[in-house]
Short mmCIF file of C-alpha atoms in Angstrom, two decimals:
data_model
loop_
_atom_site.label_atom_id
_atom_site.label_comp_id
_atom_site.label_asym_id
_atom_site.label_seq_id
_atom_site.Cartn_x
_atom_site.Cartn_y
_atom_site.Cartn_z
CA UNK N 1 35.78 21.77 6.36
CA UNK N 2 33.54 24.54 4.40
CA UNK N 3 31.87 21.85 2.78
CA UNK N 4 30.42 20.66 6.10
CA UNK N 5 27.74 23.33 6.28
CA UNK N 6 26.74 22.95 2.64
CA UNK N 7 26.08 18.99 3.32
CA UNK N 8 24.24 19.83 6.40
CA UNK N 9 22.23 22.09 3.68
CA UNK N 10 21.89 19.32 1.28
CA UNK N 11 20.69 16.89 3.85
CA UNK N 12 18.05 19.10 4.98
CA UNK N 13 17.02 20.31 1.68
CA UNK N 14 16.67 16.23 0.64
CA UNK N 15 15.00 15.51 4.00
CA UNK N 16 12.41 17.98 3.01
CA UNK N 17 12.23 16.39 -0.94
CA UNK N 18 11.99 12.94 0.75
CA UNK N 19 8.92 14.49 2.66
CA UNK N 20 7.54 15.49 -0.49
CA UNK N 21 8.20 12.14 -2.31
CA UNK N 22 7.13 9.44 -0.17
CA UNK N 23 3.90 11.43 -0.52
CA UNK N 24 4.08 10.40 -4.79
CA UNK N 25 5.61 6.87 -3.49
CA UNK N 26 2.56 6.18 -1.45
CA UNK N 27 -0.43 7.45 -3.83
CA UNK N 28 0.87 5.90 -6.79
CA UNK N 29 1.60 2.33 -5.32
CA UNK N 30 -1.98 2.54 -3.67
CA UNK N 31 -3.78 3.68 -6.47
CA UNK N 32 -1.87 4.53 -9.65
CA UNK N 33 -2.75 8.02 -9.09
CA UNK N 34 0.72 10.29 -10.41
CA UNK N 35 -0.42 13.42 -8.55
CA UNK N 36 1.29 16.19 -10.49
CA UNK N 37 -0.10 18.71 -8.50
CA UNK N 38 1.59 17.66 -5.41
CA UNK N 39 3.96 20.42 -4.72
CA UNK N 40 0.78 22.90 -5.06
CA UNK N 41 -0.11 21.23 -1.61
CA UNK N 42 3.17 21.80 -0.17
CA UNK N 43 2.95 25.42 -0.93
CA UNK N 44 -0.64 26.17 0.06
CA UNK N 45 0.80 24.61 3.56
CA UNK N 46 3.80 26.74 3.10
CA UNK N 47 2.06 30.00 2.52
CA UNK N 48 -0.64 29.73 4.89
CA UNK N 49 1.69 28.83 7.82
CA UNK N 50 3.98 31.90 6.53
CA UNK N 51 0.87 34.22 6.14
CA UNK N 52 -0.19 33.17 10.00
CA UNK N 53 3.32 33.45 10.85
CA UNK N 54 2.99 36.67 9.71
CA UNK N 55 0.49 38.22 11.64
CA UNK N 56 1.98 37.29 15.00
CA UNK N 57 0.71 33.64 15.59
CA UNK N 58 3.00 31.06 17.10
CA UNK N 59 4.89 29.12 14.56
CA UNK N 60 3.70 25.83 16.03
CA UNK N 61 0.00 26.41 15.32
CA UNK N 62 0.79 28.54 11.69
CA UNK N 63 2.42 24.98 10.92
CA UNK N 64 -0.21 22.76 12.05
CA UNK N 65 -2.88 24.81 10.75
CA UNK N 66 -1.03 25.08 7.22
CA UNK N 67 -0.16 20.75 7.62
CA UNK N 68 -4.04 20.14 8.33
CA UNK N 69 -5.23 22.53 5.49
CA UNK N 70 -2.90 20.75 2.73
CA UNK N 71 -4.57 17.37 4.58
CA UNK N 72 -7.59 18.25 4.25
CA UNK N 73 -7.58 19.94 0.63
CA UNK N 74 -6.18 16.53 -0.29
CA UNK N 75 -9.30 14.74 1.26
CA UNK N 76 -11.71 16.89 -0.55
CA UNK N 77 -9.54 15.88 -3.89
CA UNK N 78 -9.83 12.22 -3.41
CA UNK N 79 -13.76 12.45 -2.55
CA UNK N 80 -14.15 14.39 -5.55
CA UNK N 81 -12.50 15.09 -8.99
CA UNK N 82 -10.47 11.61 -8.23
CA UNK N 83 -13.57 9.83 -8.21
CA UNK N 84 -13.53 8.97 -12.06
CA UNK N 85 -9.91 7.72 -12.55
CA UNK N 86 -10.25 5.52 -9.64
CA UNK N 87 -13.56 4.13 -11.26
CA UNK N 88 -11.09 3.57 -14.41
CA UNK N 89 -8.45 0.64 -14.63
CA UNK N 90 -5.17 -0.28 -15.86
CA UNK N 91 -3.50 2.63 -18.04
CA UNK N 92 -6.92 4.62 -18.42
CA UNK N 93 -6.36 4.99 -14.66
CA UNK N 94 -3.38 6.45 -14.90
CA UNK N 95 -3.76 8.66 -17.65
CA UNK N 96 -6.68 10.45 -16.11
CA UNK N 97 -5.41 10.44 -12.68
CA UNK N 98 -2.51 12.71 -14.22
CA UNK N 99 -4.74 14.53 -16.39
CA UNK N 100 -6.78 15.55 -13.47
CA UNK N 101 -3.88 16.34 -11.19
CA UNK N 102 -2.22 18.15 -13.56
CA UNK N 103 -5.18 20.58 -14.53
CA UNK N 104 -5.92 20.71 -10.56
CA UNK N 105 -2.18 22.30 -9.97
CA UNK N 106 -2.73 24.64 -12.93
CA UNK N 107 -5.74 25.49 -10.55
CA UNK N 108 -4.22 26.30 -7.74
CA UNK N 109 -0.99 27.38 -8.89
CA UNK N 110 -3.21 30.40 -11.25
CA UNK N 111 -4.58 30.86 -7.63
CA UNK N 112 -1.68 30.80 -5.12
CA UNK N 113 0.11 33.11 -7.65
CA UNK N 114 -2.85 35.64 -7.94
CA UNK N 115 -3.56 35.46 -4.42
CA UNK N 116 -0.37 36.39 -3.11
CA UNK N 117 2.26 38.70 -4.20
CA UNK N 118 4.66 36.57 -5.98
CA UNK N 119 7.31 37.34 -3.08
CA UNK N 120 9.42 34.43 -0.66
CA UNK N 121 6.99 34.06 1.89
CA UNK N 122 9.10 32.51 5.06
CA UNK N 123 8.19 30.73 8.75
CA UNK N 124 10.74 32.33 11.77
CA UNK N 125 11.36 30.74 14.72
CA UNK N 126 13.08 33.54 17.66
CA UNK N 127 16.50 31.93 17.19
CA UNK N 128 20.12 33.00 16.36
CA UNK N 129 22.42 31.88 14.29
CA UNK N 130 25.28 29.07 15.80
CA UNK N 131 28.82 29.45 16.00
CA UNK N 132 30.58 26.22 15.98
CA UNK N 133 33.93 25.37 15.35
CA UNK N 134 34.04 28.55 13.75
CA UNK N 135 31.47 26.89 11.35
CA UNK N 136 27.92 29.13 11.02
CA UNK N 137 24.55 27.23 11.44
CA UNK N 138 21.38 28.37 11.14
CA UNK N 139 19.38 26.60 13.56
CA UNK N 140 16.17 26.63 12.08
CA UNK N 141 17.86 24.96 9.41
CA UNK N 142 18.60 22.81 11.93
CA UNK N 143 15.28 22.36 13.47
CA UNK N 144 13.47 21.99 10.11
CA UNK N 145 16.18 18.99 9.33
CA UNK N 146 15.06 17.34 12.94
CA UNK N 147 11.45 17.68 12.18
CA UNK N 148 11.72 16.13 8.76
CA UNK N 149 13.95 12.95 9.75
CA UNK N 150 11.57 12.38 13.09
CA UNK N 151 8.47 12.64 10.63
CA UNK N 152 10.13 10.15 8.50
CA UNK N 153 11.12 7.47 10.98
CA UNK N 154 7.56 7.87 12.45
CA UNK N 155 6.21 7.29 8.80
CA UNK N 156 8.27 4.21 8.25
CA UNK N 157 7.86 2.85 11.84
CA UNK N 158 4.36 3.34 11.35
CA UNK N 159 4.54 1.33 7.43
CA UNK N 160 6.23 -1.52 9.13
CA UNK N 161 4.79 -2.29 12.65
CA UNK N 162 1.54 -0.76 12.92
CA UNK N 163 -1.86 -2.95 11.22
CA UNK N 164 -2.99 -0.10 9.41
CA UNK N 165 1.06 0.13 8.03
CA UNK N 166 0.67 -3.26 6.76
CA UNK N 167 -2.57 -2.88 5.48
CA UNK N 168 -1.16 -0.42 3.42
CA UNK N 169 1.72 -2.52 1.86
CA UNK N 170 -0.68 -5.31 1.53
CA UNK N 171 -2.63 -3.36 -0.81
CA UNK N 172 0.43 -2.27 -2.78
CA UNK N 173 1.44 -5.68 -3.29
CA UNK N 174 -1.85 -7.33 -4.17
CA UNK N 175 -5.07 -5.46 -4.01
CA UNK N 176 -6.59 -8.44 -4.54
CA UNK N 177 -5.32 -10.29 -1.74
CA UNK N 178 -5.81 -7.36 0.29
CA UNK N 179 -9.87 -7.50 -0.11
CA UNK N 180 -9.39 -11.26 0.93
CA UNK N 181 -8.23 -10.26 4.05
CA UNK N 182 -11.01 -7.79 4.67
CA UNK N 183 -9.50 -4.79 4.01
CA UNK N 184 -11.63 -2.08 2.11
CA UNK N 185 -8.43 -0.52 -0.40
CA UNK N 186 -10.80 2.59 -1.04
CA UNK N 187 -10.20 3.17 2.88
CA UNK N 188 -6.94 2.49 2.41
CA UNK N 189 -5.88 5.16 -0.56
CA UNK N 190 -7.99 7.63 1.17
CA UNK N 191 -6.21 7.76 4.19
CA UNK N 192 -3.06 7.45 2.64
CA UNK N 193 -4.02 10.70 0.07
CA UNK N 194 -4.71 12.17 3.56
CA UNK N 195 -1.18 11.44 4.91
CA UNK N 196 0.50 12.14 1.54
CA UNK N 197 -1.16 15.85 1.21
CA UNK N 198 -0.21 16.34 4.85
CA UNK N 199 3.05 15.66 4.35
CA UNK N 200 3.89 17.40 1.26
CA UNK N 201 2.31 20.24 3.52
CA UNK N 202 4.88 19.95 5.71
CA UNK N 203 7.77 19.97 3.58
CA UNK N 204 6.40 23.14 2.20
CA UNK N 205 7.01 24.37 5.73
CA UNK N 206 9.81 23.05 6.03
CA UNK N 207 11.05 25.24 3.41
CA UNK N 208 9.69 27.84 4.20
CA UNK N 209 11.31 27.46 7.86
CA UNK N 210 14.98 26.67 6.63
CA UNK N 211 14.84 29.12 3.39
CA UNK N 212 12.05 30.58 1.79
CA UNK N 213 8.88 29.38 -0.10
CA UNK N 214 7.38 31.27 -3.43
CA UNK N 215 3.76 30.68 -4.42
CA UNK N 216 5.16 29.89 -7.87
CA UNK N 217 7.54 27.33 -6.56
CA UNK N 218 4.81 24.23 -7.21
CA UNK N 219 5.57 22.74 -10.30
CA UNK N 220 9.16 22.69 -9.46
CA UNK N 221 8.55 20.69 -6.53
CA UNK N 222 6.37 18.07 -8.04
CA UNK N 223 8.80 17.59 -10.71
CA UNK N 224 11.70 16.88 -8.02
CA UNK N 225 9.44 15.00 -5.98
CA UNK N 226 8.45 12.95 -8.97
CA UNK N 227 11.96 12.45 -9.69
CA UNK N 228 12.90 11.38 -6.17
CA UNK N 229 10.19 8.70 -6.41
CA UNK N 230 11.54 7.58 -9.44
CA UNK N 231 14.87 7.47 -8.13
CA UNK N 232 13.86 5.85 -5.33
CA UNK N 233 12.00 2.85 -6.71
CA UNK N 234 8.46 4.01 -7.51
CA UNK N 235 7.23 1.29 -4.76
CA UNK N 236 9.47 1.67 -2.28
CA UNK N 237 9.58 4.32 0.52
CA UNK N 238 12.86 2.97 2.15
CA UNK N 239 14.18 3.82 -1.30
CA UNK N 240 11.97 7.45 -1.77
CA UNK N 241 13.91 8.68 1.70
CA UNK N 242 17.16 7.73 0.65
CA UNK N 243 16.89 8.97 -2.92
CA UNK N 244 15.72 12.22 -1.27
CA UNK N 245 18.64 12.62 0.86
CA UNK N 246 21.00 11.69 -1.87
CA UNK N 247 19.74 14.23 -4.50
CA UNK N 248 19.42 16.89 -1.95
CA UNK N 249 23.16 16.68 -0.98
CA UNK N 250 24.20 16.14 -4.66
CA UNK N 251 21.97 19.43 -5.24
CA UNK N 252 22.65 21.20 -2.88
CA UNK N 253 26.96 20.81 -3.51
CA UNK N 254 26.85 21.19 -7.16
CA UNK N 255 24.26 24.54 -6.73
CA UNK N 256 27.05 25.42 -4.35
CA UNK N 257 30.08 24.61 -6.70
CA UNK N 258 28.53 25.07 -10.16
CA UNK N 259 25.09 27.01 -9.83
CA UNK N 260 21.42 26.42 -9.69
CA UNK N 261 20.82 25.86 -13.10
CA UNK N 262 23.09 22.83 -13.42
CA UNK N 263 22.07 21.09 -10.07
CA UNK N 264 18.80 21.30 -11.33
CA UNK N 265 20.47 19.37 -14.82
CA UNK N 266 21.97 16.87 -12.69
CA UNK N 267 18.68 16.01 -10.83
CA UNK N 268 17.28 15.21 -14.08
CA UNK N 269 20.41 13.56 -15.15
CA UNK N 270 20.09 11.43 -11.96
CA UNK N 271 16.72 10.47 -13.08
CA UNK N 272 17.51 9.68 -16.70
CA UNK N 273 20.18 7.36 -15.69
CA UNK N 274 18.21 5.09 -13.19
CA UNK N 275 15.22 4.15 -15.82
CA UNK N 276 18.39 3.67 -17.98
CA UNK N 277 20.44 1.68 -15.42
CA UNK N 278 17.76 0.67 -12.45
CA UNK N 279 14.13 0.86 -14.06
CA UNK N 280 13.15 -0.55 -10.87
CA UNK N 281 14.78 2.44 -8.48
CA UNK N 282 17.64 2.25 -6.04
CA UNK N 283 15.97 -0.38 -3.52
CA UNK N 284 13.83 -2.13 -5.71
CA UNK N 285 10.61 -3.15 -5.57
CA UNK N 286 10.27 -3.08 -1.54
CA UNK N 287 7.57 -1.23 0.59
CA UNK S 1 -15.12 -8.36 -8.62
CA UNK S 2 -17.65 -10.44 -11.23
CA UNK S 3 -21.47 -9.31 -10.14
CA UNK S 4 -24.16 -11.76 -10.69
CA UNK S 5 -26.41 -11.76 -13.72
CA UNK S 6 -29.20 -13.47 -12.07
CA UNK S 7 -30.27 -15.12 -8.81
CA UNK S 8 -28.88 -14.34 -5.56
CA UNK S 9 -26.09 -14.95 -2.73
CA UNK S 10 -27.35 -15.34 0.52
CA UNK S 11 -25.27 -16.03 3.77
CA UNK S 12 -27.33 -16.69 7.14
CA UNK S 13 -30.46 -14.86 5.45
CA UNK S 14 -28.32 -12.01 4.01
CA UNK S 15 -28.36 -10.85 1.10
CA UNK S 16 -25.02 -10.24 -0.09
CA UNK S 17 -25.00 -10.03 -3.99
CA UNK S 18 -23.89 -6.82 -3.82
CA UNK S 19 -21.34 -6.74 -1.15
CA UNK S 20 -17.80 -6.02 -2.13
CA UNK S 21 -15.57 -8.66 -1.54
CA UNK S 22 -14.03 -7.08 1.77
CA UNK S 23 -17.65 -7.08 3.25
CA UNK S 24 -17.74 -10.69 2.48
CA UNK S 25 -14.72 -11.22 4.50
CA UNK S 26 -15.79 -9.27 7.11
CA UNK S 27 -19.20 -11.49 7.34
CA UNK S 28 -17.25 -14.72 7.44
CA UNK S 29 -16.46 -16.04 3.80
CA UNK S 30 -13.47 -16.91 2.96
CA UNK S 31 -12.25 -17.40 -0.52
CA UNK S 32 -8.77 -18.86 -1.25
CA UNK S 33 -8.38 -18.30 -4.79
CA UNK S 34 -6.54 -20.85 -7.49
CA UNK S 35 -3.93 -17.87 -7.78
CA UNK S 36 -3.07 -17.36 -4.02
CA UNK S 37 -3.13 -13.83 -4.07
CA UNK S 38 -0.77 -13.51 -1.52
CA UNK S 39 1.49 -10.68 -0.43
CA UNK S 40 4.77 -11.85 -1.87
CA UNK S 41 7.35 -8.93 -0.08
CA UNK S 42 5.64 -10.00 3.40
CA UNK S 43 6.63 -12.21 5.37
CA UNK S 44 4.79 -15.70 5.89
CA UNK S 45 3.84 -14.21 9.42
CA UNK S 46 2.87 -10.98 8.11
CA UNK S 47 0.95 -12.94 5.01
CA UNK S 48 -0.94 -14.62 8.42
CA UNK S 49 -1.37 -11.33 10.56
CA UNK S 50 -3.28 -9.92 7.31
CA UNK S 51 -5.70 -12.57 7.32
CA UNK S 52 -6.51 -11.41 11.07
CA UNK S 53 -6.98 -7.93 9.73
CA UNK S 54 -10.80 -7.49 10.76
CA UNK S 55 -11.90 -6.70 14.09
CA UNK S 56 -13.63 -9.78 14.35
CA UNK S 57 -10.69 -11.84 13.76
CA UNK S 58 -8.02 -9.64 15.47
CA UNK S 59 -9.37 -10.88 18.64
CA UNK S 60 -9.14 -14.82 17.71
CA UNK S 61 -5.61 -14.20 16.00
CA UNK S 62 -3.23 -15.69 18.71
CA UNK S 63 -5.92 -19.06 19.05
CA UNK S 64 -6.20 -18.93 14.83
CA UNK S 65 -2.61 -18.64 14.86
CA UNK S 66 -2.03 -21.82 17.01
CA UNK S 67 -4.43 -23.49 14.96
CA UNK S 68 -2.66 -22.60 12.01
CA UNK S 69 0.51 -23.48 12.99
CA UNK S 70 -0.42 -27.05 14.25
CA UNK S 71 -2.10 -27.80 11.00
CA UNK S 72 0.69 -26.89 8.50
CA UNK S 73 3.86 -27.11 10.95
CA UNK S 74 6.02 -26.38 8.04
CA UNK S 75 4.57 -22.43 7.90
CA UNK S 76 5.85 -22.38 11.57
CA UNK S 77 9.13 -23.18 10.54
CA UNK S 78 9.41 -20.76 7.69
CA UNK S 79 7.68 -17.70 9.34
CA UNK S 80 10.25 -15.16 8.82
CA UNK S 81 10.88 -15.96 5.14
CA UNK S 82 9.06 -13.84 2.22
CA UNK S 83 6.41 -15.31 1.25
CA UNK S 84 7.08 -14.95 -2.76
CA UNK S 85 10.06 -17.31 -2.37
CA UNK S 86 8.43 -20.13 -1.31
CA UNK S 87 7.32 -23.28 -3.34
CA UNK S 88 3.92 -23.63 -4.85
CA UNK S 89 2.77 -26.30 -2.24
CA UNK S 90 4.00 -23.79 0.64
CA UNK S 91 2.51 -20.69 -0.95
CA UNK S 92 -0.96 -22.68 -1.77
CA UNK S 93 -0.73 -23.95 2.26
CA UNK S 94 -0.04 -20.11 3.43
CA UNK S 95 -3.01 -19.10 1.52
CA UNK S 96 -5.17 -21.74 2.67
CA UNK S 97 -3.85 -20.51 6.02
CA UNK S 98 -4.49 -17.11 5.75
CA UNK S 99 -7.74 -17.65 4.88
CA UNK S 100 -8.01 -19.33 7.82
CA UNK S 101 -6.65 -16.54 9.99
CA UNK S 102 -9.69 -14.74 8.85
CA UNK S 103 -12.07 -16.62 10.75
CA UNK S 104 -14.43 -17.44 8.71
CA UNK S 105 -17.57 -20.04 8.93
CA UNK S 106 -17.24 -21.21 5.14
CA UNK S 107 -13.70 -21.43 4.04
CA UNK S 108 -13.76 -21.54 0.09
CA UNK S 109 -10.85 -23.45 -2.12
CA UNK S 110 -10.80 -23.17 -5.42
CA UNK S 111 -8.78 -25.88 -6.95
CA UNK S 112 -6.00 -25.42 -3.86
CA UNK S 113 -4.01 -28.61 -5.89
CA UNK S 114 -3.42 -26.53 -8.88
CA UNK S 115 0.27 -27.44 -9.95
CA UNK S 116 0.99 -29.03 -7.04
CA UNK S 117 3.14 -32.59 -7.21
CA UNK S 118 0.79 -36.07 -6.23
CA UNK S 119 2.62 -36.56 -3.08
CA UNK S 120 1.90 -32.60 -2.37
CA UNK S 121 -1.75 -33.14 -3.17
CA UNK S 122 -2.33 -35.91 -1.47
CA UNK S 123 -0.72 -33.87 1.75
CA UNK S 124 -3.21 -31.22 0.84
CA UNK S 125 -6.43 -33.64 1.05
CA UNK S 126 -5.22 -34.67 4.62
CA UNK S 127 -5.30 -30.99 5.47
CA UNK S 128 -8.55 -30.38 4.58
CA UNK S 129 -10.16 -33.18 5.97
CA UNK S 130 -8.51 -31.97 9.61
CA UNK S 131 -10.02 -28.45 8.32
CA UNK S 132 -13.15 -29.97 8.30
CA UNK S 133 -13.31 -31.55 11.66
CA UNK S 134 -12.39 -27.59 13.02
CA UNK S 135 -16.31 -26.83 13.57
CA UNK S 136 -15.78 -24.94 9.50
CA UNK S 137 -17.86 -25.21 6.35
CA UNK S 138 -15.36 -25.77 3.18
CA UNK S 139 -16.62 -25.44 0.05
CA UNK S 140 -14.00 -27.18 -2.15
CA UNK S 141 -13.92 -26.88 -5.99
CA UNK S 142 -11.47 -29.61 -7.15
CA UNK S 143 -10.48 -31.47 -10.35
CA UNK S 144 -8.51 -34.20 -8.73
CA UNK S 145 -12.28 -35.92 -8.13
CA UNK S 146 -11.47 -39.14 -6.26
CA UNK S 147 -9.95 -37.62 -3.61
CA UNK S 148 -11.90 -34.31 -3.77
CA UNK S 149 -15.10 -36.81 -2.91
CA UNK S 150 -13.41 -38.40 -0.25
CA UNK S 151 -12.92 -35.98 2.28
CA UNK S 152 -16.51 -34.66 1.32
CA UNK S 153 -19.56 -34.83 3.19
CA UNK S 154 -21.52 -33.61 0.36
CA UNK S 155 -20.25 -33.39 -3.70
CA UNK S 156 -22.27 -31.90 -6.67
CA UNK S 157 -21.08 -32.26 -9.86
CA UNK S 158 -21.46 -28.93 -12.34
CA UNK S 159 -21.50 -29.18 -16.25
CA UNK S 160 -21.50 -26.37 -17.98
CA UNK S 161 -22.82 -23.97 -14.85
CA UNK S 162 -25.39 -26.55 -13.70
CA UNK S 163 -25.41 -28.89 -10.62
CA UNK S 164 -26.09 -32.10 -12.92
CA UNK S 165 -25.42 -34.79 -10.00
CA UNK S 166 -25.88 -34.19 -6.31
CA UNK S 167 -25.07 -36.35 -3.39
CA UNK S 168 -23.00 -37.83 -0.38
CA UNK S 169 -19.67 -37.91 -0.73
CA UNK S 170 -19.60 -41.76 -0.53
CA UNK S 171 -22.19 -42.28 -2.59
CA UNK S 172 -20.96 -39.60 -5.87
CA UNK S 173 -17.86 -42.13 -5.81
CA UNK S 174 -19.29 -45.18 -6.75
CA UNK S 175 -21.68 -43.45 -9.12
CA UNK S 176 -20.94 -44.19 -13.17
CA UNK S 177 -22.54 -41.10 -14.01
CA UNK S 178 -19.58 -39.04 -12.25
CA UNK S 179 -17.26 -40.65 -13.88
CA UNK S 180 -19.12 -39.98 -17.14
CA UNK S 181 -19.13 -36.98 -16.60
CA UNK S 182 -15.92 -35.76 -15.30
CA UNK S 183 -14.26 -37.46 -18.42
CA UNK S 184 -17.10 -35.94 -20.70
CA UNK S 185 -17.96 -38.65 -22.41
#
């Protein structure tokens, strides 16, 4: 029965990865781009919203206003130092796209980590702990989980039903084909950057609702979200989200049996054995 | 995209040289490529409601759908299965169809019997002429001549990147010189 509460962890905690990931899923499929300074964008949304937080102002906005900054930022990116590897093709692309990325989140992480004291910076919602069949619960844990899995079922919903969603798969599958149809795929990437950034920005929140987030935390989230992708199927988003959820329980109950260090060992494990096993990720080569 | 050295593309007075090759959709060109280019995780319905994906289209898609549908009845039947597991002659009638769906006023096949079977080809030919009779430009670059010429109004024979021969459909069939040519003797 103790192990309930620790699964209820690790499903949040993957929920929030999966946020994260689906944000490398997306950008690379588009455009080949491996942003390696994705988790910078989760914590600048993470400290800003904590920083607001802070000061007094309502959660809600602190998160919205931290979700739309990470957005943003992103947008800027993908107008700007982007520019030249998307101008490149084929491997050139993706060398330079992670070149750039990766100097960008030495960047920001100098600057997060000078900026702010190098404390847990954390977003609190005016809620008590649960009590339930004489199990604790933190509800924000709780509420951080919900927010995550809704965002995520709106995200897929919105890649399968939706004409922009399909645009967006279309171009994933054969840019080509995509331009035949009349769709512009520099449109297309942007947009999705936009998403991607905003999302990481939220699981940023996210962690800094259900735990706390550190300004130096960056690099270790892009190299779980890049994991997760992996993982997942570096195409597939169906496959991202349950990779996510999987790695944060398996995480989250090893941290909790063994210790940090080795959960962190078996996430890498867990990656080494599916381009052993499953080059082509849990689910494939799906969008 | 393969910009022009020289000389110039012009559609109703445009210029459109420059134009990427979503713009050209958008304008009404469509191009059906010798390699499909389709979306092979979609479905064949999804492969069609891409084709509508302009605004311009979006409104015709239900009519361009029908349309569609009557002329290759066998993409009705399969319109929940993924397009990449279909056989060539399906997959080269989805992408003629899709290229329909984009409403265009030329409709541009390059070599759409590429490793297709005769009987498939000939099945093909009878499509395009009912194309043609849809009120829509086709601009139709073919190997199989004979019956390339025959659902023409208008053929031109190229050699080496120049028109060499120019006529009536009719009349390019019962010329020697075609023949001379095609065979490259």
């Amino acid at each position: 029965m103790s192990y309930i509460p620790v699964i209820i962890d690790g499903i949040v905690y993957g929920l929030q990865l999966s946020l994260l990931a689906v944000g490398i899923t997306l950008i690379f499929g588009l455009g080949e781009i491996l942003n390696l300074s994705h988790g910078e964008f989760a914590v600048i949304a993470g400290v800003t919203a904590a920083v607001l937080n802070g000061v007094d102002v309502n959660p809600f906005i602190s998160a919205l206003v931290g979700v739309l900054l990470a957005g943003v930022f992103g947008l800027i990116i993908e107008k700007t130092i982007l520019i030249s590897a998307y101008k490149a093709t084929g491997e050139t692309r993706i060398l330079s796209g992670m070149f750039i990325t990766l100097g960008l989140g030495f960047a920001l992480h100098g600057y997060m980590a000078n900026q702010f004291a190098l404390v847990s910076y954390s977003v609190r919602l005016p809620i008590d702990t649960i009590e339930f069949l004489g199990m604790v619960f933190r509800p924000t844990n709780l509420v951080a989980g919900g927010i995550s899995a809704i965002t995520l079922i709106l995200l897929m919903l919105l890649l399968k039903y939706t004409y922009f969603g399909k645009a967006v798969r279309s171009v994933v599958q054969n840019e080509i084909g995509a331009q035949l149809c009349g769709i512009n795929p520099s449109r297309i990437r942007m947009i999705i950057f936009f998403i991607g950034t905003m999302l990481a920005g939220l699981a940023g929140i996210m962690q800094g609702l259900s735990s706390t987030i550190e300004p130096e935390v960056g690099v270790q989230l892009t190299i779980f979200a890049i994991i997760v992708s992996i993982v997942g199927g570096v195409r597939s988003v169906t496959g991202t989200i349950v990779a996510g959820i999987l790695l944060g329980v398996v995480y989250s109950l090893v941290s909790f049996l063994i210790g940090t260090y080795i959960a962190t060992i078996f996430f890498l494990l867990a990656a080494a054995l599916t381009i052993v096993f499953r080059p082509e990720g849990l689910l494939g080569h799906k969008v | 995209m393969i910009r022009p050295k020289n000389g110039r593309i012009i559609l109703d007075s445009f210029d459109i040289s420059k134009y990427e090759a979503y713009k050209r959709t958008e304008l009404g060109i469509s191009y059906v490529p010798a390699e499909r280019e389709l979306f092979p995780q979609m479905t064949v319905i999804e492969n069609l409601e891409l084709g509508a994906f302009t605004k311009r289209a979006r409104k015709r898609k239900e009519e361009n759908l029908e349309l569609v549908f009557r002329l290759f009845p066998r993409l009705k039947e399969r319109k929940n299965q993924l397009a990449g597991t279909m056989s060539g002659g399906e997959q080269q009638m989805l992408a003629i169809a899709r290229g329909m769906m984009t409403c265009p006023t030329i409709l541009m096949l390059d070599e759409p019997s590429t490793g297709l079977a005769p009987k498939l080809v000939a099945e093909l030919f009878e499509v395009i002429r009912k194309i043609t009779e849809e009120n829509l430009t086709v601009l139709l670059v073919e190997q199989h001549m004979t019956q390339a010429l025959s659902v023409a109004d208008r053929g031109y024979v190229l050699e080496t990147g120049r028109i060499t021969l120019s006529g009536s459909g009719e009349e390019l069939l019962v010329n020697p010189l075609v023949k001379q040519a095609y065979l490259g003797v």
